[in-house]
Tab-separated table of C-alpha atoms in Angstrom:
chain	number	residue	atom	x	y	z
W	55	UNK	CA	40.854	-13.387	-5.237
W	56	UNK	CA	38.057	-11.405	-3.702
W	57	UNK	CA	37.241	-11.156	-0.123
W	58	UNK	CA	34.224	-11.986	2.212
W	59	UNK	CA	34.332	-8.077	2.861
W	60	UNK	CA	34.423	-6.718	-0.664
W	61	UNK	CA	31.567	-9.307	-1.655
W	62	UNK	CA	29.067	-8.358	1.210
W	63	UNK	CA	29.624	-4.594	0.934
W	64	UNK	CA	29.037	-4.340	-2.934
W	65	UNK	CA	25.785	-6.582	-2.801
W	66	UNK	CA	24.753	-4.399	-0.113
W	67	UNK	CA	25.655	-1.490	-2.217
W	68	UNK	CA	23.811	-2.910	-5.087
W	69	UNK	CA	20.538	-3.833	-2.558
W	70	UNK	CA	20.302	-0.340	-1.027
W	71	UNK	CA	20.490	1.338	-4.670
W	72	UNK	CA	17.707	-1.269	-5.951
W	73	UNK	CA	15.295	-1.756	-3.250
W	74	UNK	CA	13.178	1.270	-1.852
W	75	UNK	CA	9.715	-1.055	-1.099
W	76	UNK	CA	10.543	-1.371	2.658
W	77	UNK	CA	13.311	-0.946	5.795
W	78	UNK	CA	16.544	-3.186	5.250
W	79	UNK	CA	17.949	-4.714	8.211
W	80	UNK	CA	21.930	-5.953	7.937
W	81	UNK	CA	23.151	-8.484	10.001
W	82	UNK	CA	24.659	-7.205	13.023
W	83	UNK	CA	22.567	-4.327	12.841
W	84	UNK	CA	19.800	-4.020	16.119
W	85	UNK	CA	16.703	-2.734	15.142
W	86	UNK	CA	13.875	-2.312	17.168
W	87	UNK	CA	10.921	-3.805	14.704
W	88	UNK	CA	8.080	-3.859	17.409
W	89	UNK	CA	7.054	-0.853	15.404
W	90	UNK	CA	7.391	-1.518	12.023
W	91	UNK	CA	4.462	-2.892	9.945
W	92	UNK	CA	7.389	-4.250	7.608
W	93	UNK	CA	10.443	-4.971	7.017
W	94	UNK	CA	13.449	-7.039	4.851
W	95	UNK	CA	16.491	-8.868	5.947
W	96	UNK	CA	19.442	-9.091	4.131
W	97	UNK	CA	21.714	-11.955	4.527
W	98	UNK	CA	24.983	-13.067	2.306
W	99	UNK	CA	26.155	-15.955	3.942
W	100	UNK	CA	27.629	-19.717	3.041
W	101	UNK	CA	30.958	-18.708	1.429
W	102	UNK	CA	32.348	-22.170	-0.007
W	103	UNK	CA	35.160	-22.000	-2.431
W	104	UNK	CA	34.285	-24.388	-5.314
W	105	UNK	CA	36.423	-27.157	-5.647
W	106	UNK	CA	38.598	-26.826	-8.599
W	107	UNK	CA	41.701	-27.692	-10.540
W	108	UNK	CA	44.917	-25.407	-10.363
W	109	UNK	CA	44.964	-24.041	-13.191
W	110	UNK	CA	40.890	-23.490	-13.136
W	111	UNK	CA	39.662	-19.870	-12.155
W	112	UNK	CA	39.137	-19.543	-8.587
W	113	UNK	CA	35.010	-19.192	-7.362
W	114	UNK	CA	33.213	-18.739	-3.896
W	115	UNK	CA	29.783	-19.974	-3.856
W	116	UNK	CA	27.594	-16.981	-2.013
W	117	UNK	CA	24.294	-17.791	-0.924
W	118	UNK	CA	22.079	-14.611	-0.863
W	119	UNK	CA	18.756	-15.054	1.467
W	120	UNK	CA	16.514	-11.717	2.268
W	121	UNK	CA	13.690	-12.617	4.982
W	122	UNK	CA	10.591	-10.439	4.554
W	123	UNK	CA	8.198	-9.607	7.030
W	124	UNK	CA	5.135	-8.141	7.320
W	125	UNK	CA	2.077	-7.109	9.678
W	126	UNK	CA	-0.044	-5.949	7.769
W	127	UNK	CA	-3.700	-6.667	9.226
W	128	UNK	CA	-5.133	-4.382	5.578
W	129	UNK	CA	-3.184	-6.313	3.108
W	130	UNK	CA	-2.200	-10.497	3.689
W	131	UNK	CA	-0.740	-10.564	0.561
W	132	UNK	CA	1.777	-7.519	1.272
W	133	UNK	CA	4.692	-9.941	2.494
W	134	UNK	CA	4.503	-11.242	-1.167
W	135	UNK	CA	4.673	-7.822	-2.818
W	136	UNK	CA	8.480	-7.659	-0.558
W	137	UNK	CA	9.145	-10.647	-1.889
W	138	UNK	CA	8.256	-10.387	-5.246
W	139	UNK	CA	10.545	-6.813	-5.323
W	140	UNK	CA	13.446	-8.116	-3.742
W	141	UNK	CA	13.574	-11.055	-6.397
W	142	UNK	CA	13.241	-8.247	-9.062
W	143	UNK	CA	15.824	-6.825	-7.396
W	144	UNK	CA	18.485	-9.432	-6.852
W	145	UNK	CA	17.435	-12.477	-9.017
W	146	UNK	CA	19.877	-13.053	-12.272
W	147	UNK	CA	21.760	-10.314	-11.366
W	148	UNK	CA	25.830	-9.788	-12.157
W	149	UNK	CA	27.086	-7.109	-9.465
W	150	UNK	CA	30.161	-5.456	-9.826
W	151	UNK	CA	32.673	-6.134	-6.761
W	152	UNK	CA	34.322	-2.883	-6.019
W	153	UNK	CA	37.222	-2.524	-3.527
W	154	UNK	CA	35.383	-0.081	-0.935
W	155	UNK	CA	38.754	0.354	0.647
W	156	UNK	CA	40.210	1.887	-2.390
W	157	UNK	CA	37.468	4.403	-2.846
W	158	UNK	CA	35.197	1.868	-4.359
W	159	UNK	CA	36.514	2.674	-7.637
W	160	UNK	CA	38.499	-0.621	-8.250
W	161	UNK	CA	36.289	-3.071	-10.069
W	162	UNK	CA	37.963	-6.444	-8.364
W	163	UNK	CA	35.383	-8.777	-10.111
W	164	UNK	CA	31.152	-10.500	-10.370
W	165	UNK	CA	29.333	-11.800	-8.433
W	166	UNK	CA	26.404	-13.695	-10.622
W	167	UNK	CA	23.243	-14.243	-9.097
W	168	UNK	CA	20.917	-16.989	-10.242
W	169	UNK	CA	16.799	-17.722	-9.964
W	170	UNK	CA	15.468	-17.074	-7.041
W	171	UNK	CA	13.202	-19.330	-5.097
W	172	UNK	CA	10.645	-18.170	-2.803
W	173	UNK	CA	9.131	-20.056	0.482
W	174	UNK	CA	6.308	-18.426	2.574
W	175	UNK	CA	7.156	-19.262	5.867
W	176	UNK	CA	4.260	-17.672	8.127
W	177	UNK	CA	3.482	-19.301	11.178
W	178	UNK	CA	0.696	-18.733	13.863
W	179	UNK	CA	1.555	-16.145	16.504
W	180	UNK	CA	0.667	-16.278	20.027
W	181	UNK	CA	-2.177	-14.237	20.951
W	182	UNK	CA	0.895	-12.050	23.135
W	183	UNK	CA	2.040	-10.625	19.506
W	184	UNK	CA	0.526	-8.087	17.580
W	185	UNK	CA	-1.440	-9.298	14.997
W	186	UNK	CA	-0.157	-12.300	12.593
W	187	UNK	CA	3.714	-11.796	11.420
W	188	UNK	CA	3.725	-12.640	7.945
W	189	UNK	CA	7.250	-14.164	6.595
W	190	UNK	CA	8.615	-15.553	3.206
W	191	UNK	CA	12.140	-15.690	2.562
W	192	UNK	CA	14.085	-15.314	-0.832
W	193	UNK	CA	17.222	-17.418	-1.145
W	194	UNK	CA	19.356	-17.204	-4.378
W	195	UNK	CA	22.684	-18.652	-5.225
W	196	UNK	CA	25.555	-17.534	-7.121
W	197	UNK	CA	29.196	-17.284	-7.781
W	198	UNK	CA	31.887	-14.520	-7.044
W	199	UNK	CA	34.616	-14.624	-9.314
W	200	UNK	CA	37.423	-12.300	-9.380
W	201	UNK	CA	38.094	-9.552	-12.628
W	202	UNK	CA	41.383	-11.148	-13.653
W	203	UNK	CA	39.530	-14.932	-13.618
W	204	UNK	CA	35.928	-14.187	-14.793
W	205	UNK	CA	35.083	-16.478	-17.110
């Protein structure tokens, strides 16, 4: 079985080596974003184990969400362009699950990534905020499965 840990740090891994279009932020990570013109979030979250039969392989459900942002007063669409690359990026992916603790050598299993689906979720900003915050969010599912039960 793979853990929380080793799923998070090698779809991070995978992320950072993919995606160059803007700054990442990781959760528990402050950043100060007042001066940024852009930037992505990167969320794995909602670990369910699948309900199964005993002798069926065991699965986690991971739910992958990035939030983009952008302030761009040149270029409204520019929130879209994050969006579009982290899709390229993460949608119908399989990403190898290494065991970081071991060197990050140990292949311990997949996670597969499906579609992606894409929501703009801008809202008006107070006139005390610079300029309008642009935001659409990414959210794909998928399934870890560890090496020794991959179907």
């Amino acid at each position: 079985m793979v853990t929380a840990e080793a799923i998070t740090r090698s779809v991070q891994t995978f992320w950072a080596a993919g995606f160059s279009a803007s700054a990442t932020v990781y959760p528990g990570q402050q950043a100060d974003t007042s001066a940024l013109e852009e930037w992505v979030e990167l969320w794995i979250e909602s670990w369910e184990e699948a309900v199964r039969r005993d002798a069926s392989p065991h699965i986690v459900r991971v739910n992958v969400t990035v939030h983009c942002f952008s302030r761009s007063a040149t270029a409204a669409t520019r929130v879209q362009e994050l969006a579009d690359a982290a899709r390229d990026v993460l949608a119908r992916q399989t990403i190898v699950i290494r065991d970081y603790d071991e060197s990050g050598t140990p292949v311990l299993g997949h996670v597969r990534l499906r579609e992606a689906e894409m929501h703009d979720m801008t809202r008006p900003q107070g006139a005390e905020h610079r300029g309008v915050l642009r935001h659409a969010v990414v959210a794909i599912n998928g399934r870890a499965e560890s090496l020794a039960e991959a179907i």
